[in-house]
C-alpha cells in the first residue's frame, strides 16, 4: 500500500481569514468576496452585519464569488470571529492614542507568511465603512496595518482595502513557492518566455553591416561624413534585445529595399 | 525679497494618467476615481465610455472623488487619450499569440518611477469590464502588466485592478522620496540621463503609419496578407523606448527609401 504525501500549496492562503465588522452595505461584502477569491483567499467572517450575505446587492457585486458569500460565517461578536487565530491584524487608518505595533501591507503579508508556516491561523480585520474599527476592537489585535494613502483623501472603499491586503498576501505566498529552490532572478526586463531564441552578437553584426550598406545605397548615409548615425542605430537595436525572427524580418526589409532601389 | 524654491513632490503622480477604454458601468468609473484619488493620482481619461462621468452611479461610487470625475477627459479614440505619453502600459489578463514585454504591478511601478524622472508622461490603460483590451489596443502599448490572481477566478473588478496598480505606483513614489540621496540607479532599463527627450505615443504612431506605407511600396508587406508583420515591428520599436532623435532618424531613412524606390 502506498501513501502519497504531497505538500498542499494552498495552505498559507487557507490559513487566512477576512473578518468584516458591522458592515453597513452588503454590496461591499460582495465586493470583498470577489477581491478575496481573485487572490485565492476564501474564508470570510461577518461580525454583526447589517444585512445577509445572500442579499441581492452582495451577490451582484460578488460576480462569481458567491461561493465565498455562501460559506461565510456570521458571528455576533468579534471574539467569536477571531477564535483559533494566533495573529490578528486590524486595518487602521488613524494613529492612536496608545501606539500599537504598526506595519505596512507588505510587512503584514510577510508576517503572515512567517506565522502560517507553523499552521497558525491569521485574521485580517476590517471595520465599518463609516468609521473603521473602534479603539476597543483595535486593542484586540496583535498588530495594526496601515495602507498608505493620500493624506487629503484617505478613506478607502472597504473592498478596495481588502483587495490591497489580499494582493500582498498572495504575492508573499507566491514568493514562498518560488523561493523553494530559489533560482536567481536574471532581471529579464522583458519578461521571460519570449517566443523565439534571442539573436546573437554575430547576427546583429551581420545586420549592422547590411544596414550600413543599404543606407549608403539609398544615399541616407554619406560614407565621407558618417557622423554618429550608425552609432545611434546600434544603440537603438542593441538595447532592445532582439530575437532571431526580428533580425530576420529587418534583414528581409533591407533586402526588399535593395531590390527596389534605383541604381 | 525672498524667493522660496521648493521641490514639488507630486510630480511623479501627476505624470501618470489612468485610461479606461469603453467602460460599460459608470459605477465602476466612480470606483476608479476614488481608488485613484486615495493614492494621489488625479488624471483620468475615458475612451468612448457608455455613459458620462456625471452619472448618478459614478458620483455615488466616487464618494468624495467627484473632482476626479469632473476633470476627466473624454476621448473618442485610444490614440487621443495617449497623446503625449512616452510609455504606455496596458493591463492584460491573457497571454498572447505574440508575447509582449510583460511586467508585474511592482515592476510596472518601478518602471514608471524611472521614466517619470525625466518629465515623461505615462499611461496605464484598462479595458472593458467584460473582455479587457483588444489585441489591437494591446499592440499600441509599450508593455503589458499582469496582476497575479487565482487562476480559477482571475477577473478583477475594474476599480480593484486600478486600485492595485495605483497603490504600487504610490509606493514607488514614496520610495523615490525616501531614496533621494541614495546611490545612483543601476538598473534603469531605458538608460539614465538620456541625451534627448523620449518620443511620445503619437510620434510612434506616425512612424508606424509611415513604416507600413513604405513596406507596402517596396513590396515587402502585402496588404492582402499582412500576417503579423506590423505587430512584430510595433513590439520591437515600442519596447526599445526611443527618443525623438531616433524616431527622426528612422523617418529620415523611410523618406530616403521612398525617394529611391522604383514606382
Coordinates of C-alpha atoms in Angstrom, one line a residue:
Chain A
X1 CA 0.0 0.0 0.0
X2 CA 1.2 3.5 -0.8
X3 CA 0.6 6.7 0.9
X4 CA 1.1 9.6 -1.4
X5 CA 2.1 12.6 0.7
X6 CA 2.2 15.9 -1.1
X7 CA 2.5 19.4 0.0
X8 CA -0.7 21.4 -0.4
X9 CA 0.5 24.7 -1.7
X10 CA -2.7 26.5 -0.8
X11 CA -2.2 26.1 2.9
X12 CA -1.0 29.6 3.6
X13 CA -4.0 31.2 1.8
X14 CA -6.3 28.8 3.6
X15 CA -4.9 29.9 7.0
X16 CA -6.0 33.5 6.4
X17 CA -9.5 34.7 7.3
X18 CA -11.0 38.0 6.4
X19 CA -13.2 39.5 9.2
X20 CA -15.6 42.3 8.5
X21 CA -17.0 44.1 11.5
X22 CA -20.5 45.6 11.4
X23 CA -20.6 46.2 7.6
X24 CA -23.5 48.5 6.5
X25 CA -23.6 47.9 2.8
X26 CA -24.0 44.3 1.6
X27 CA -22.8 45.4 -1.8
X28 CA -19.4 46.0 -0.2
X29 CA -19.4 42.5 1.2
X30 CA -20.0 41.2 -2.3
X31 CA -17.0 43.3 -3.5
X32 CA -14.9 41.9 -0.7
X33 CA -15.8 38.3 -1.6
X34 CA -14.7 38.9 -5.2
X35 CA -11.5 40.6 -4.1
X36 CA -10.7 37.7 -1.8
X37 CA -11.4 34.9 -4.3
X38 CA -9.4 36.7 -7.0
X39 CA -6.4 36.3 -4.8
X40 CA -7.2 32.8 -3.7
X41 CA -8.5 33.6 -0.2
X42 CA -11.9 32.1 0.7
X43 CA -12.6 32.4 4.5
X44 CA -14.9 35.2 5.2
X45 CA -16.3 36.1 8.6
X46 CA -19.0 38.7 9.1
X47 CA -19.4 40.2 12.6
X48 CA -22.9 41.6 13.2
X49 CA -23.5 42.7 9.6
X50 CA -26.4 45.0 8.7
X51 CA -27.9 42.5 6.2
X52 CA -27.2 39.0 5.0
X53 CA -24.7 37.6 2.6
X54 CA -27.5 36.4 0.3
X55 CA -28.7 40.0 -0.3
X56 CA -29.1 40.8 -3.9
X57 CA -26.6 43.7 -3.7
X58 CA -23.9 41.4 -2.3
X59 CA -24.5 38.7 -4.9
X60 CA -24.4 41.2 -7.7
X61 CA -21.0 42.7 -6.6
X62 CA -19.6 39.3 -5.8
X63 CA -19.9 38.5 -9.6
X64 CA -19.0 34.8 -9.4
X65 CA -17.6 34.7 -5.9
X66 CA -21.0 33.8 -4.4
X67 CA -19.4 30.6 -3.0
X68 CA -17.4 32.8 -0.7
X69 CA -20.5 34.6 0.4
X70 CA -22.4 31.3 0.9
X71 CA -19.7 29.8 3.0
X72 CA -19.2 33.0 5.1
X73 CA -19.5 32.6 8.8
X74 CA -21.8 35.1 10.7
X75 CA -20.8 35.9 14.2
X76 CA -22.3 38.1 16.9
X77 CA -19.1 39.3 18.4
X78 CA -15.6 39.9 17.1
X79 CA -14.2 37.5 19.7
X80 CA -16.2 34.7 18.1
X81 CA -14.8 35.5 14.7
X82 CA -11.3 35.5 16.0
X83 CA -11.5 32.1 17.7
X84 CA -8.5 29.9 16.9
X85 CA -6.4 32.8 15.4
X86 CA -2.8 33.2 16.6
X87 CA -2.3 36.5 14.9
X88 CA -4.9 39.2 14.5
X89 CA -4.1 42.2 12.2
X90 CA -6.5 45.1 12.3
X91 CA -6.8 47.6 9.4
X92 CA -6.4 51.1 10.8
X93 CA -6.5 54.5 9.2
X94 CA -5.8 56.6 12.2
X95 CA -2.9 56.9 14.5
X96 CA -4.0 56.1 18.0
X97 CA -3.5 57.5 21.4
X98 CA -1.7 54.4 22.5
X99 CA 0.7 53.4 19.7
X100 CA 0.3 49.8 18.6
X101 CA 2.7 47.7 16.6
X102 CA 2.1 49.0 13.1
X103 CA 3.0 47.6 9.8
X104 CA 2.7 48.3 6.1
X105 CA 0.6 45.9 3.9
X106 CA 3.9 44.4 2.6
X107 CA 5.2 43.8 6.1
X108 CA 1.9 42.5 7.1
X109 CA 2.0 39.9 4.3
X110 CA 5.5 38.9 5.2
X111 CA 4.4 38.4 8.8
X112 CA 1.5 36.2 7.7
X113 CA 3.8 34.1 5.5
X114 CA 6.1 33.6 8.5
X115 CA 3.4 32.6 11.1
X116 CA 1.4 30.4 8.7
X117 CA 4.5 28.2 8.2
X118 CA 3.6 26.8 11.6
X119 CA 0.0 26.0 10.9
X120 CA -1.3 29.1 12.7
X121 CA -4.5 30.9 11.7
X122 CA -4.4 34.6 10.9
X123 CA -7.2 37.1 10.9
X124 CA -7.3 40.3 8.9
X125 CA -9.9 42.6 10.5
X126 CA -11.7 45.4 8.7
X127 CA -14.1 47.9 10.4
X128 CA -17.2 49.8 9.4
X129 CA -17.4 51.8 6.1
X130 CA -18.1 55.0 8.1
X131 CA -15.6 54.9 10.9
X132 CA -13.4 51.8 10.8
X133 CA -12.7 49.8 14.0
X134 CA -13.3 51.1 17.5
X135 CA -10.4 51.5 19.8
X136 CA -11.7 48.5 21.8
X137 CA -11.7 46.4 18.7
X138 CA -8.2 47.6 17.6
X139 CA -6.9 46.7 21.0
X140 CA -7.9 43.1 20.4
X141 CA -5.4 43.0 17.6
X142 CA -1.8 41.7 17.6
X143 CA -0.9 44.5 15.3
X144 CA -2.3 47.1 13.0
X145 CA -1.8 47.6 9.3
X146 CA -2.0 50.9 7.6
X147 CA -2.4 51.3 3.9
X148 CA -0.5 54.3 2.6
X149 CA -2.9 56.9 1.1
X150 CA -3.2 60.5 0.0
X151 CA -3.4 62.4 3.3
X152 CA -6.2 64.6 1.9
X153 CA -8.4 61.7 0.9
X154 CA -7.5 58.7 2.9
X155 CA -10.7 56.7 3.2
X156 CA -10.6 53.6 1.0
X157 CA -13.6 51.7 -0.1
X158 CA -13.9 48.5 2.1
X159 CA -13.5 46.1 -0.9
X160 CA -10.5 48.2 -2.1
X161 CA -8.7 47.9 1.2
X162 CA -9.4 44.1 1.3
X163 CA -8.1 43.9 -2.3
X164 CA -4.8 45.5 -1.5
X165 CA -4.1 43.4 1.5
X166 CA -5.2 40.1 -0.2
X167 CA -3.0 41.1 -3.1
X168 CA 0.0 41.5 -0.8
X169 CA -0.8 38.2 0.9
X170 CA -0.9 36.4 -2.4
X171 CA 2.4 37.9 -3.5
X172 CA 4.0 36.8 -0.3
X173 CA 2.5 33.3 -0.8
X174 CA 3.8 33.1 -4.4
X175 CA 7.1 34.2 -3.1
X176 CA 7.3 31.3 -0.7
X177 CA 6.6 28.9 -3.5
X178 CA 9.2 30.4 -5.8
X179 CA 11.9 30.7 -3.2
X180 CA 11.8 26.9 -2.6
X181 CA 14.7 26.2 -5.0
X182 CA 15.4 29.9 -5.4
X183 CA 16.7 30.2 -8.9
X184 CA 18.4 33.5 -9.1
X185 CA 16.3 36.2 -10.9
X186 CA 18.1 37.1 -14.1
X187 CA 16.5 40.5 -14.3
X188 CA 15.0 39.8 -17.6
X189 CA 13.3 43.2 -18.2
X190 CA 11.1 42.0 -20.9
X191 CA 9.6 39.1 -19.0
X192 CA 10.6 35.6 -19.8
X193 CA 9.1 33.1 -22.3
X194 CA 9.9 35.0 -25.4
X195 CA 8.6 33.2 -28.4
X196 CA 11.9 32.9 -30.3
X197 CA 15.5 32.4 -29.4
X198 CA 17.4 35.7 -28.9
X199 CA 19.7 36.9 -31.7
X200 CA 23.4 36.5 -31.1
X201 CA 26.1 39.1 -31.3
X202 CA 27.1 37.9 -34.7
X203 CA 23.5 38.0 -36.0
X204 CA 23.5 41.6 -35.0
X205 CA 26.8 42.4 -36.5
X206 CA 25.7 41.0 -39.9
X207 CA 22.6 43.0 -39.6
X208 CA 24.6 46.2 -39.0
X209 CA 26.9 45.6 -42.0
X210 CA 23.8 45.1 -44.2
X211 CA 22.0 48.1 -42.7
X212 CA 25.0 50.4 -43.3
X213 CA 25.4 49.3 -47.0
X214 CA 21.7 49.8 -47.6
X215 CA 21.8 53.3 -46.0
X216 CA 24.7 54.2 -48.3
X217 CA 22.8 52.9 -51.4
X218 CA 19.7 54.9 -50.6
X219 CA 22.0 57.9 -50.1
X220 CA 20.9 58.4 -46.5
X221 CA 24.4 57.8 -45.2
X222 CA 27.3 59.6 -46.8
X223 CA 30.4 57.4 -46.1
X224 CA 32.5 60.6 -46.2
X225 CA 30.6 62.2 -43.3
X226 CA 29.0 59.4 -41.4
X227 CA 28.7 61.4 -38.1
X228 CA 27.1 59.4 -35.4
X229 CA 24.4 57.7 -37.5
X230 CA 25.5 54.1 -37.2
X231 CA 26.3 54.6 -33.5
X232 CA 22.8 55.8 -32.8
X233 CA 21.3 52.9 -34.8
X234 CA 23.5 50.4 -33.0
X235 CA 22.5 51.7 -29.6
X236 CA 18.8 51.5 -30.6
X237 CA 18.8 48.0 -31.9
X238 CA 21.2 46.6 -29.4
X239 CA 19.4 47.8 -26.3
X240 CA 16.1 46.3 -27.5
X241 CA 17.3 42.7 -27.2
X242 CA 16.1 41.4 -30.5
X243 CA 15.2 37.8 -31.2
X244 CA 16.2 35.9 -34.3
X245 CA 12.9 36.3 -36.1
X246 CA 13.0 40.1 -35.6
X247 CA 16.5 40.3 -37.0
X248 CA 15.4 38.2 -40.0
X249 CA 12.4 40.5 -40.6
X250 CA 14.7 43.5 -40.6
X251 CA 17.1 41.9 -42.9
X252 CA 14.2 40.9 -45.2
X253 CA 13.2 44.6 -45.3
X254 CA 16.8 45.6 -46.2
X255 CA 16.8 43.0 -49.0
X256 CA 13.5 44.4 -50.3
X257 CA 14.9 48.0 -50.2
X258 CA 18.0 46.8 -52.1
X259 CA 15.9 45.2 -54.8
X260 CA 13.7 48.3 -55.3
X261 CA 16.5 50.9 -55.1
X262 CA 17.3 52.8 -58.3
X263 CA 21.0 52.4 -59.2
Chain B
X1 CA 12.9 89.9 -1.0
X2 CA 12.9 86.1 -0.8
X3 CA 12.3 83.5 -3.3
X4 CA 11.1 80.3 -1.9
X5 CA 12.1 77.4 -4.1
X6 CA 10.7 74.1 -3.2
X7 CA 10.5 70.8 -4.9
X8 CA 7.0 69.7 -5.8
X9 CA 6.9 66.1 -4.7
X10 CA 3.7 65.3 -6.5
X11 CA 5.3 65.4 -9.9
X12 CA 5.6 61.6 -10.4
X13 CA 1.9 61.0 -9.6
X14 CA 0.9 63.9 -11.8
X15 CA 2.7 62.4 -14.8
X16 CA 0.6 59.3 -14.7
X17 CA -2.8 59.1 -16.4
X18 CA -5.4 56.3 -16.0
X19 CA -7.1 55.5 -19.3
X20 CA -10.3 53.5 -19.2
X21 CA -11.4 52.1 -22.6
X22 CA -15.1 51.7 -23.4
X23 CA -16.3 51.2 -19.8
X24 CA -19.9 49.9 -19.6
X25 CA -20.8 50.7 -16.0
X26 CA -20.3 54.2 -14.8
X27 CA -20.4 53.0 -11.2
X28 CA -17.0 51.4 -11.9
X29 CA -15.7 54.7 -13.2
X30 CA -16.7 56.2 -9.9
X31 CA -14.9 53.4 -8.1
X32 CA -11.8 54.0 -10.2
X33 CA -11.9 57.8 -9.4
X34 CA -12.0 57.0 -5.7
X35 CA -9.2 54.4 -6.0
X36 CA -7.0 56.9 -7.9
X37 CA -7.6 59.8 -5.5
X38 CA -6.9 57.7 -2.5
X39 CA -3.4 57.1 -4.0
X40 CA -2.9 60.7 -5.1
X41 CA -3.4 60.2 -8.8
X42 CA -5.9 62.5 -10.5
X43 CA -5.6 62.3 -14.3
X44 CA -8.5 60.2 -15.7
X45 CA -9.2 59.6 -19.4
X46 CA -12.3 57.9 -20.6
X47 CA -12.2 56.5 -24.1
X48 CA -15.7 56.1 -25.6
X49 CA -17.5 55.4 -22.3
X50 CA -21.0 54.0 -22.3
X51 CA -22.3 56.9 -20.1
X52 CA -21.0 60.1 -18.6
X53 CA -18.8 60.8 -15.6
X54 CA -21.7 62.8 -14.1
X55 CA -24.0 59.8 -14.0
X56 CA -25.5 59.2 -10.6
X57 CA -23.9 55.8 -10.3
X58 CA -20.5 57.2 -10.9
X59 CA -20.8 60.0 -8.4
X60 CA -22.2 57.7 -5.7
X61 CA -19.3 55.2 -6.0
X62 CA -16.7 58.1 -6.3
X63 CA -17.7 59.0 -2.7
X64 CA -15.8 62.3 -2.5
X65 CA -13.6 61.9 -5.5
X66 CA -16.1 63.7 -7.8
X67 CA -13.4 66.2 -8.6
X68 CA -11.5 63.5 -10.4
X69 CA -14.7 62.6 -12.4
X70 CA -15.4 66.2 -13.2
X71 CA -11.9 66.8 -14.6
X72 CA -11.8 63.6 -16.5
X73 CA -11.1 63.9 -20.2
X74 CA -13.4 62.1 -22.7
X75 CA -11.8 60.9 -25.9
X76 CA -13.2 59.1 -29.0
X77 CA -10.1 57.0 -29.6
X78 CA -7.4 55.4 -27.6
X79 CA -4.8 57.3 -29.6
X80 CA -6.3 60.6 -28.5
X81 CA -6.0 59.6 -24.8
X82 CA -2.4 58.5 -25.3
X83 CA -1.2 61.7 -26.9
X84 CA 2.0 63.0 -25.4
X85 CA 2.7 59.7 -23.4
X86 CA 6.2 58.2 -23.7
X87 CA 5.3 55.0 -22.0
X88 CA 2.0 53.1 -22.4
X89 CA 1.3 50.2 -20.1
X90 CA -1.8 48.1 -20.8
X91 CA -3.4 45.8 -18.2
X92 CA -3.7 42.4 -19.7
X93 CA -5.1 39.2 -18.2
X94 CA -4.3 36.8 -21.1
X95 CA -1.2 35.6 -22.6
X96 CA -1.0 36.5 -26.3
X97 CA 0.0 34.8 -29.5
X98 CA 2.8 37.2 -29.9
X99 CA 4.3 37.7 -26.4
X100 CA 4.8 41.3 -25.4
X101 CA 7.1 42.8 -22.8
X102 CA 5.3 41.8 -19.6
X103 CA 5.7 43.1 -16.0
X104 CA 4.2 42.6 -12.6
X105 CA 2.5 45.6 -10.9
X106 CA 5.6 46.2 -8.8
X107 CA 7.9 46.2 -11.8
X108 CA 5.4 48.4 -13.6
X109 CA 5.6 50.9 -10.8
X110 CA 9.3 50.9 -10.7
X111 CA 9.4 51.5 -14.5
X112 CA 7.1 54.4 -14.0
X113 CA 9.2 55.9 -11.3
X114 CA 12.2 55.7 -13.6
X115 CA 10.7 57.2 -16.7
X116 CA 8.9 60.0 -14.9
X117 CA 12.2 61.2 -13.5
X118 CA 12.7 62.8 -17.0
X119 CA 9.4 64.6 -17.2
X120 CA 7.8 61.9 -19.4
X121 CA 4.1 61.2 -19.3
X122 CA 2.9 57.6 -18.7
X123 CA -0.5 56.0 -19.4
X124 CA -1.9 53.0 -17.6
X125 CA -4.6 51.6 -19.8
X126 CA -7.5 49.4 -18.7
X127 CA -10.1 47.6 -20.9
X128 CA -13.7 46.8 -20.9
X129 CA -15.2 45.0 -17.8
X130 CA -16.3 42.1 -19.9
X131 CA -13.3 41.4 -22.1
X132 CA -10.4 43.8 -21.4
X133 CA -8.4 45.3 -24.2
X134 CA -8.5 44.1 -27.7
X135 CA -5.3 42.8 -29.3
X136 CA -5.1 45.9 -31.4
X137 CA -5.3 48.1 -28.3
X138 CA -2.7 45.9 -26.6
X139 CA -0.4 46.3 -29.5
X140 CA -0.4 50.1 -29.0
X141 CA 1.3 49.6 -25.6
X142 CA 5.0 49.8 -24.8
X143 CA 4.5 46.9 -22.4
X144 CA 1.8 44.9 -20.6
X145 CA 1.2 44.5 -16.9
X146 CA -0.4 41.4 -15.4
X147 CA -1.9 41.4 -11.8
X148 CA -1.3 37.9 -10.3
X149 CA -4.6 36.2 -9.5
X150 CA -6.2 32.9 -8.7
X151 CA -6.1 31.0 -12.0
X152 CA -9.7 29.7 -11.4
X153 CA -11.1 33.2 -10.8
X154 CA -8.9 35.7 -12.4
X155 CA -11.2 38.6 -13.5
X156 CA -10.8 41.5 -11.2
X157 CA -13.3 44.3 -10.8
X158 CA -12.1 47.3 -12.9
X159 CA -11.8 49.6 -9.8
X160 CA -9.9 46.8 -7.9
X161 CA -7.4 46.5 -10.7
X162 CA -6.9 50.2 -10.8
X163 CA -6.6 50.2 -7.0
X164 CA -3.7 47.7 -7.0
X165 CA -1.7 49.5 -9.7
X166 CA -2.2 52.9 -8.2
X167 CA -1.2 51.5 -4.9
X168 CA 2.0 50.2 -6.3
X169 CA 2.7 53.5 -8.1
X170 CA 2.2 55.3 -4.8
X171 CA 4.6 53.0 -3.0
X172 CA 7.2 53.5 -5.7
X173 CA 6.7 57.3 -5.5
X174 CA 7.1 57.2 -1.7
X175 CA 10.2 55.2 -2.2
X176 CA 11.7 57.8 -4.5
X177 CA 11.1 60.4 -1.8
X178 CA 12.9 58.3 0.7
X179 CA 15.8 57.4 -1.5
X180 CA 16.6 60.9 -2.8
X181 CA 20.1 60.9 -1.6
X182 CA 20.6 57.2 -2.3
X183 CA 23.1 55.7 -4.7
X184 CA 22.7 56.0 -8.4
X185 CA 20.1 53.8 -10.0
X186 CA 21.8 50.8 -11.6
X187 CA 19.1 49.0 -13.5
X188 CA 17.4 51.8 -15.4
X189 CA 16.4 49.8 -18.5
X190 CA 15.9 52.9 -20.6
X191 CA 19.4 54.1 -19.7
X192 CA 19.6 57.1 -17.3
X193 CA 20.4 60.6 -18.5
X194 CA 19.3 60.0 -22.0
X195 CA 20.6 62.6 -24.3
X196 CA 17.2 63.5 -25.9
X197 CA 13.6 63.7 -24.9
X198 CA 11.7 60.5 -25.3
X199 CA 9.4 60.0 -28.3
X200 CA 5.7 60.2 -27.5
X201 CA 2.9 57.7 -28.4
X202 CA 1.8 60.0 -31.3
X203 CA 5.4 60.3 -32.6
X204 CA 5.5 56.5 -32.7
X205 CA 2.1 56.1 -34.3
X206 CA 3.1 58.5 -37.1
X207 CA 6.3 56.5 -37.6
X208 CA 4.3 53.2 -37.8
X209 CA 2.0 54.7 -40.4
X210 CA 5.0 55.8 -42.5
X211 CA 6.8 52.5 -42.0
X212 CA 3.8 50.5 -43.1
X213 CA 3.3 52.5 -46.3
X214 CA 7.0 52.2 -47.2
X215 CA 6.9 48.5 -46.6
X216 CA 4.0 48.2 -49.0
X217 CA 5.8 50.4 -51.5
X218 CA 8.9 48.2 -51.5
X219 CA 6.6 45.2 -51.8
X220 CA 7.8 43.7 -48.5
X221 CA 4.3 43.9 -47.0
X222 CA 1.4 42.6 -49.0
X223 CA -1.7 44.4 -47.6
X224 CA -3.8 41.4 -48.5
X225 CA -1.8 39.0 -46.3
X226 CA -0.2 41.2 -43.7
X227 CA 0.2 38.4 -41.2
X228 CA 1.9 39.6 -38.0
X229 CA 4.5 41.7 -39.6
X230 CA 3.4 45.1 -38.3
X231 CA 2.7 43.6 -34.9
X232 CA 6.2 42.3 -34.6
X233 CA 7.7 45.6 -35.7
X234 CA 5.5 47.5 -33.3
X235 CA 6.6 45.3 -30.4
X236 CA 10.3 45.8 -31.4
X237 CA 10.2 49.6 -31.6
X238 CA 7.8 50.2 -28.7
X239 CA 9.8 48.2 -26.2
X240 CA 13.0 49.9 -27.0
X241 CA 11.9 53.2 -25.7
X242 CA 13.0 55.5 -28.5
X243 CA 14.0 59.1 -28.1
X244 CA 12.8 61.8 -30.5
X245 CA 16.1 61.9 -32.4
X246 CA 16.0 58.2 -33.1
X247 CA 12.4 58.4 -34.4
X248 CA 13.5 61.3 -36.7
X249 CA 16.5 59.2 -37.9
X250 CA 14.2 56.3 -38.8
X251 CA 11.7 58.5 -40.5
X252 CA 14.5 60.1 -42.5
X253 CA 15.6 56.6 -43.6
X254 CA 12.0 55.9 -44.7
X255 CA 11.8 59.2 -46.6
X256 CA 15.1 58.2 -48.3
X257 CA 13.8 54.8 -49.2
X258 CA 10.6 56.4 -50.6
X259 CA 12.6 58.7 -52.8
X260 CA 14.7 55.9 -54.2
X261 CA 12.0 53.3 -54.7
X262 CA 11.1 52.3 -58.3
X263 CA 7.5 53.0 -59.0

